[in-house]
Short mmCIF file of C-alpha atoms in Angstrom, two decimals:
data_model
loop_
_atom_site.label_atom_id
_atom_site.label_comp_id
_atom_site.label_asym_id
_atom_site.label_seq_id
_atom_site.Cartn_x
_atom_site.Cartn_y
_atom_site.Cartn_z
CA SER P 1 18.32 8.46 24.81
CA THR P 2 16.60 10.43 22.06
CA SER P 3 15.54 13.94 22.98
CA PHE P 4 12.26 15.33 21.69
CA THR P 5 9.45 17.67 22.62
CA THR P 6 5.79 17.58 21.68
CA SER P 7 2.95 20.10 21.44
CA SER P 8 -0.74 19.69 20.71
CA SER P 9 -0.27 19.46 16.96
CA THR P 10 3.45 19.50 16.19
CA THR P 11 6.48 17.42 16.98
CA THR P 12 9.99 18.85 17.11
CA LEU P 13 12.90 16.47 16.64
CA GLY P 14 16.60 17.18 16.48
CA LEU P 15 16.91 14.85 13.56
CA PHE P 16 16.77 17.07 10.50
CA ASN P 17 19.72 19.33 11.21
CA LYS P 18 21.60 19.39 7.93
CA ASN P 19 24.34 21.54 9.47
CA LYS P 20 25.78 18.56 11.31
CA LYS P 21 29.11 17.47 9.92
CA ILE P 22 28.39 14.14 8.28
CA LYS P 23 31.08 12.45 6.27
CA ASN P 24 30.25 12.61 2.58
CA ASN P 25 32.02 11.73 -0.63
CA ASN P 26 29.35 12.29 -3.30
CA LYS P 27 27.02 14.88 -4.77
CA SER P 28 24.02 13.81 -2.70
CA GLY P 29 25.72 14.98 0.50
CA ILE P 30 25.39 11.52 2.06
CA ASP P 31 28.21 9.02 2.24
CA GLU P 32 27.27 5.89 0.32
CA ASP P 33 28.84 3.79 3.08
CA LEU P 34 26.24 5.10 5.53
CA THR P 35 23.11 4.63 3.44
CA GLY P 36 22.84 0.88 4.00
CA LYS P 37 22.65 0.19 0.27
CA SER P 38 24.69 -2.97 0.79
CA ASN P 39 21.58 -4.37 2.49
CA TRP P 40 19.17 -3.47 -0.32
CA THR P 41 17.85 -6.85 -1.47
CA PHE P 42 14.29 -5.77 -2.50
CA ASN P 43 13.17 -9.12 -1.13
CA PRO P 44 9.89 -8.92 0.85
CA PHE P 45 10.83 -12.11 2.71
CA ASP P 46 14.26 -10.80 3.84
CA VAL P 47 14.23 -9.38 7.39
CA THR P 48 17.56 -7.61 6.81
CA ASP P 49 16.42 -5.76 3.67
CA LEU P 50 16.72 -1.97 4.04
CA SER P 51 15.58 -0.99 0.56
CA PRO P 52 12.65 1.37 -0.14
CA LEU P 53 10.51 -1.76 -0.58
CA ASP P 54 11.02 -2.54 3.13
CA THR P 55 9.83 0.97 4.00
CA LEU P 56 6.73 0.56 1.82
CA LEU P 57 5.77 -2.85 3.23
CA ARG P 58 6.39 -1.94 6.88
CA ARG P 59 5.01 1.60 7.08
CA GLY P 60 3.11 2.35 3.90
CA PHE P 61 3.14 4.97 1.18
CA ILE P 62 3.83 8.15 3.18
CA PRO P 63 7.35 7.31 4.48
CA PHE P 64 8.02 5.56 1.17
CA SER P 65 7.24 8.77 -0.72
CA VAL P 66 9.36 10.83 1.68
CA ARG P 67 12.27 8.47 1.09
CA LEU P 68 11.94 8.80 -2.68
CA THR P 69 11.11 12.49 -3.06
CA GLN P 70 12.98 13.96 -0.05
CA ASN P 71 15.91 11.60 0.17
CA SER P 72 18.33 14.14 1.62
CA LYS P 73 15.96 14.94 4.49
CA TYR P 74 15.29 11.23 5.04
CA GLU P 75 18.95 10.24 5.11
CA THR P 76 19.88 13.14 7.38
CA SER P 77 17.22 12.13 9.89
CA VAL P 78 18.38 8.50 9.86
CA LEU P 79 22.04 9.39 10.31
CA ASN P 80 21.28 11.87 13.08
CA TYR P 81 19.15 9.25 14.84
CA MET P 82 22.03 6.76 14.58
CA GLU P 83 24.36 9.32 16.15
CA THR P 84 21.92 10.35 18.87
CA ASP P 85 20.79 6.88 19.94
CA ARG P 86 24.03 5.06 19.13
CA CYS P 87 22.14 2.42 17.21
CA ASP P 88 22.62 0.58 13.94
CA ARG P 89 21.30 1.65 10.54
CA ALA P 90 18.34 -0.75 10.55
CA THR P 91 17.02 0.48 13.91
CA ALA P 92 17.42 4.14 12.96
CA GLN P 93 15.87 3.72 9.53
CA ARG P 94 12.83 1.82 10.77
CA ASN P 95 12.29 4.35 13.55
CA MET P 96 12.32 7.13 10.98
CA ASP P 97 9.92 5.16 8.80
CA ALA P 98 7.60 4.95 11.81
CA TYR P 99 8.07 8.66 12.50
CA PHE P 100 7.23 9.78 8.95
CA CYS P 101 4.21 7.45 8.99
CA ASP P 102 2.80 8.84 12.27
CA PRO P 103 4.97 11.56 13.89
CA ASN P 104 2.87 12.16 17.00
CA GLY P 105 2.19 8.47 17.52
CA TRP P 106 5.89 7.67 17.27
CA VAL P 107 6.84 10.37 19.80
CA ILE P 108 4.13 9.28 22.23
CA SER P 109 5.30 5.66 22.04
CA LYS P 110 8.87 6.81 22.79
CA GLN P 111 7.64 8.81 25.76
CA ARG P 112 5.62 5.90 27.11
CA THR P 113 8.56 3.56 26.69
CA LYS P 114 10.85 5.95 28.53
CA ASN P 115 8.46 7.04 31.30
CA LEU P 116 6.29 3.95 31.77
CA GLY P 117 8.48 1.17 30.49
CA GLU P 118 5.92 0.03 27.94
CA ASN P 119 7.11 -2.38 25.29
CA PHE P 120 5.90 -1.67 21.75
CA GLY P 121 7.72 -4.63 20.24
CA ASP P 122 10.89 -5.05 18.24
CA ILE P 123 10.94 -2.44 15.50
CA ASN P 124 13.27 -4.71 13.51
CA GLY P 125 11.05 -7.75 13.97
CA PRO P 126 9.79 -9.70 10.94
CA THR P 127 6.66 -8.47 9.18
CA GLY P 128 3.55 -10.56 8.71
CA VAL P 129 4.74 -11.48 5.22
CA GLN P 130 8.08 -12.65 6.60
CA LYS P 131 6.43 -14.66 9.38
CA ARG P 132 4.17 -16.51 6.93
CA PRO P 133 6.03 -16.56 3.60
CA ILE P 134 4.20 -19.50 2.01
CA PHE P 135 0.73 -18.19 2.89
CA SER P 136 1.74 -14.67 1.81
CA PHE P 137 3.00 -15.94 -1.55
CA ILE P 138 -0.19 -17.94 -2.20
CA TRP P 139 -2.47 -15.10 -1.11
CA GLY P 140 -0.50 -12.53 -3.14
CA THR P 141 -0.65 -14.74 -6.24
CA PHE P 142 -4.40 -15.28 -5.82
CA THR P 143 -5.02 -11.55 -5.31
CA VAL P 144 -3.08 -10.57 -8.44
CA TRP P 145 -4.89 -13.25 -10.48
CA ALA P 146 -8.30 -12.14 -9.19
CA ILE P 147 -7.70 -8.44 -9.85
CA PHE P 148 -5.98 -8.66 -13.22
CA VAL P 149 -7.41 -11.87 -14.73
CA PHE P 150 -10.61 -13.18 -13.12
CA PHE P 151 -12.63 -10.01 -12.57
CA PRO P 152 -11.66 -8.33 -15.89
CA GLY P 153 -12.61 -11.55 -17.69
CA LYS P 154 -15.98 -11.72 -15.97
CA ILE P 155 -16.69 -8.07 -16.68
CA ALA P 156 -15.78 -8.46 -20.35
CA ALA P 157 -17.94 -11.59 -20.66
CA ASN P 158 -20.92 -9.69 -19.26
CA GLY P 159 -20.55 -6.82 -21.69
CA GLY P 160 -18.72 -4.39 -19.44
CA ILE P 161 -19.71 -2.49 -16.33
CA HIS P 162 -23.24 -1.08 -16.19
CA PRO P 163 -24.61 1.16 -13.43
CA SER P 164 -27.10 -0.70 -11.26
CA GLY P 165 -30.70 0.04 -12.20
CA PHE P 166 -29.81 2.15 -15.26
CA CYS P 167 -31.53 1.31 -18.54
CA VAL P 168 -31.78 3.59 -21.58
CA SER P 169 -34.84 1.92 -23.10
CA GLU P 170 -37.93 0.43 -21.48
CA ARG P 171 -37.32 -2.88 -19.72
CA VAL P 172 -38.96 -6.05 -21.03
CA VAL P 173 -40.54 -8.75 -18.87
CA VAL P 174 -39.24 -12.27 -19.43
CA ASN P 175 -40.18 -15.14 -17.11
CA GLY P 176 -41.47 -12.64 -14.60
CA LYS P 177 -38.24 -10.64 -14.56
CA LYS P 178 -37.66 -7.18 -15.98
CA ILE P 179 -34.65 -7.28 -18.33
CA CYS P 180 -32.88 -4.30 -19.90
CA PRO P 181 -32.86 -5.00 -23.69
CA GLN P 182 -29.53 -3.35 -24.55
CA TYR P 183 -27.65 -5.58 -22.09
CA THR P 184 -29.36 -8.82 -23.03
CA PRO P 185 -27.36 -9.76 -26.19
CA ASN P 186 -24.09 -9.57 -24.27
CA VAL P 187 -25.22 -11.19 -21.05
CA PHE P 188 -27.24 -14.02 -22.58
CA ALA P 189 -25.50 -14.45 -25.95
CA ASN P 190 -25.05 -18.17 -25.31
CA ASP P 191 -28.73 -18.74 -24.47
CA GLN P 192 -30.43 -18.51 -27.86
CA ALA P 193 -33.85 -19.60 -26.54
CA PHE P 194 -33.81 -16.88 -23.91
CA LEU P 195 -32.68 -14.32 -26.47
CA ASN P 196 -35.51 -15.32 -28.81
CA ARG P 197 -38.09 -14.81 -26.08
CA VAL P 198 -36.69 -11.34 -25.38
CA LEU P 199 -36.85 -10.42 -29.08
CA ILE P 200 -40.44 -11.70 -29.37
CA GLN P 201 -41.45 -9.73 -26.28
CA GLU P 202 -39.84 -6.58 -27.67
CA SER P 203 -41.58 -7.12 -31.02
CA ARG P 204 -44.99 -7.47 -29.37
CA GLU P 205 -44.53 -4.37 -27.27
CA ASN P 206 -43.30 -2.29 -30.21
CA GLY P 207 -46.17 -3.51 -32.41
CA GLY P 208 -48.70 -2.63 -29.78
CA LYS P 209 -47.68 1.03 -29.68
#
């Protein structure tokens, strides 16, 4: 079993020891045969994918950034975990993703599993996206459309974003509602009758000063 110790604010793992003799044939210090790159599909619906995309979708940005910016440390921890626990690459990698995401939480879950027999689920189990691929695809498509097409189009049609309640000039009253003049041409450009009433109201107020 994996050995670890915890304190009130730190977690010490024997997983980052770079002095261990790990077979390597390239400049990165990690053997390409041990990195699991043969299983890099970058497919969010593939349960066997071990690419950085899998790390991002399962555990978020923090372990993803560690994997990209501190790859040597990441790979060393995965390989040492494989050696210590005698497990496959997928299990080791996803455990390290969980560790980098929440070190103390990961250690506590390991302790509870070992001491209390609690089951925290299959770490290699399918994600929510993989369990519901059709729904995930539809929802993802709708979200992208809403963010990059629908809302920008609505904002542009209304003359841009304006802080709520902010008006440079004095508001005019039209049909019992106070309207900010500088926004009116953009917002109501297609309502000529409404625009005319606003202009008449402005003219009266300016002539009365």
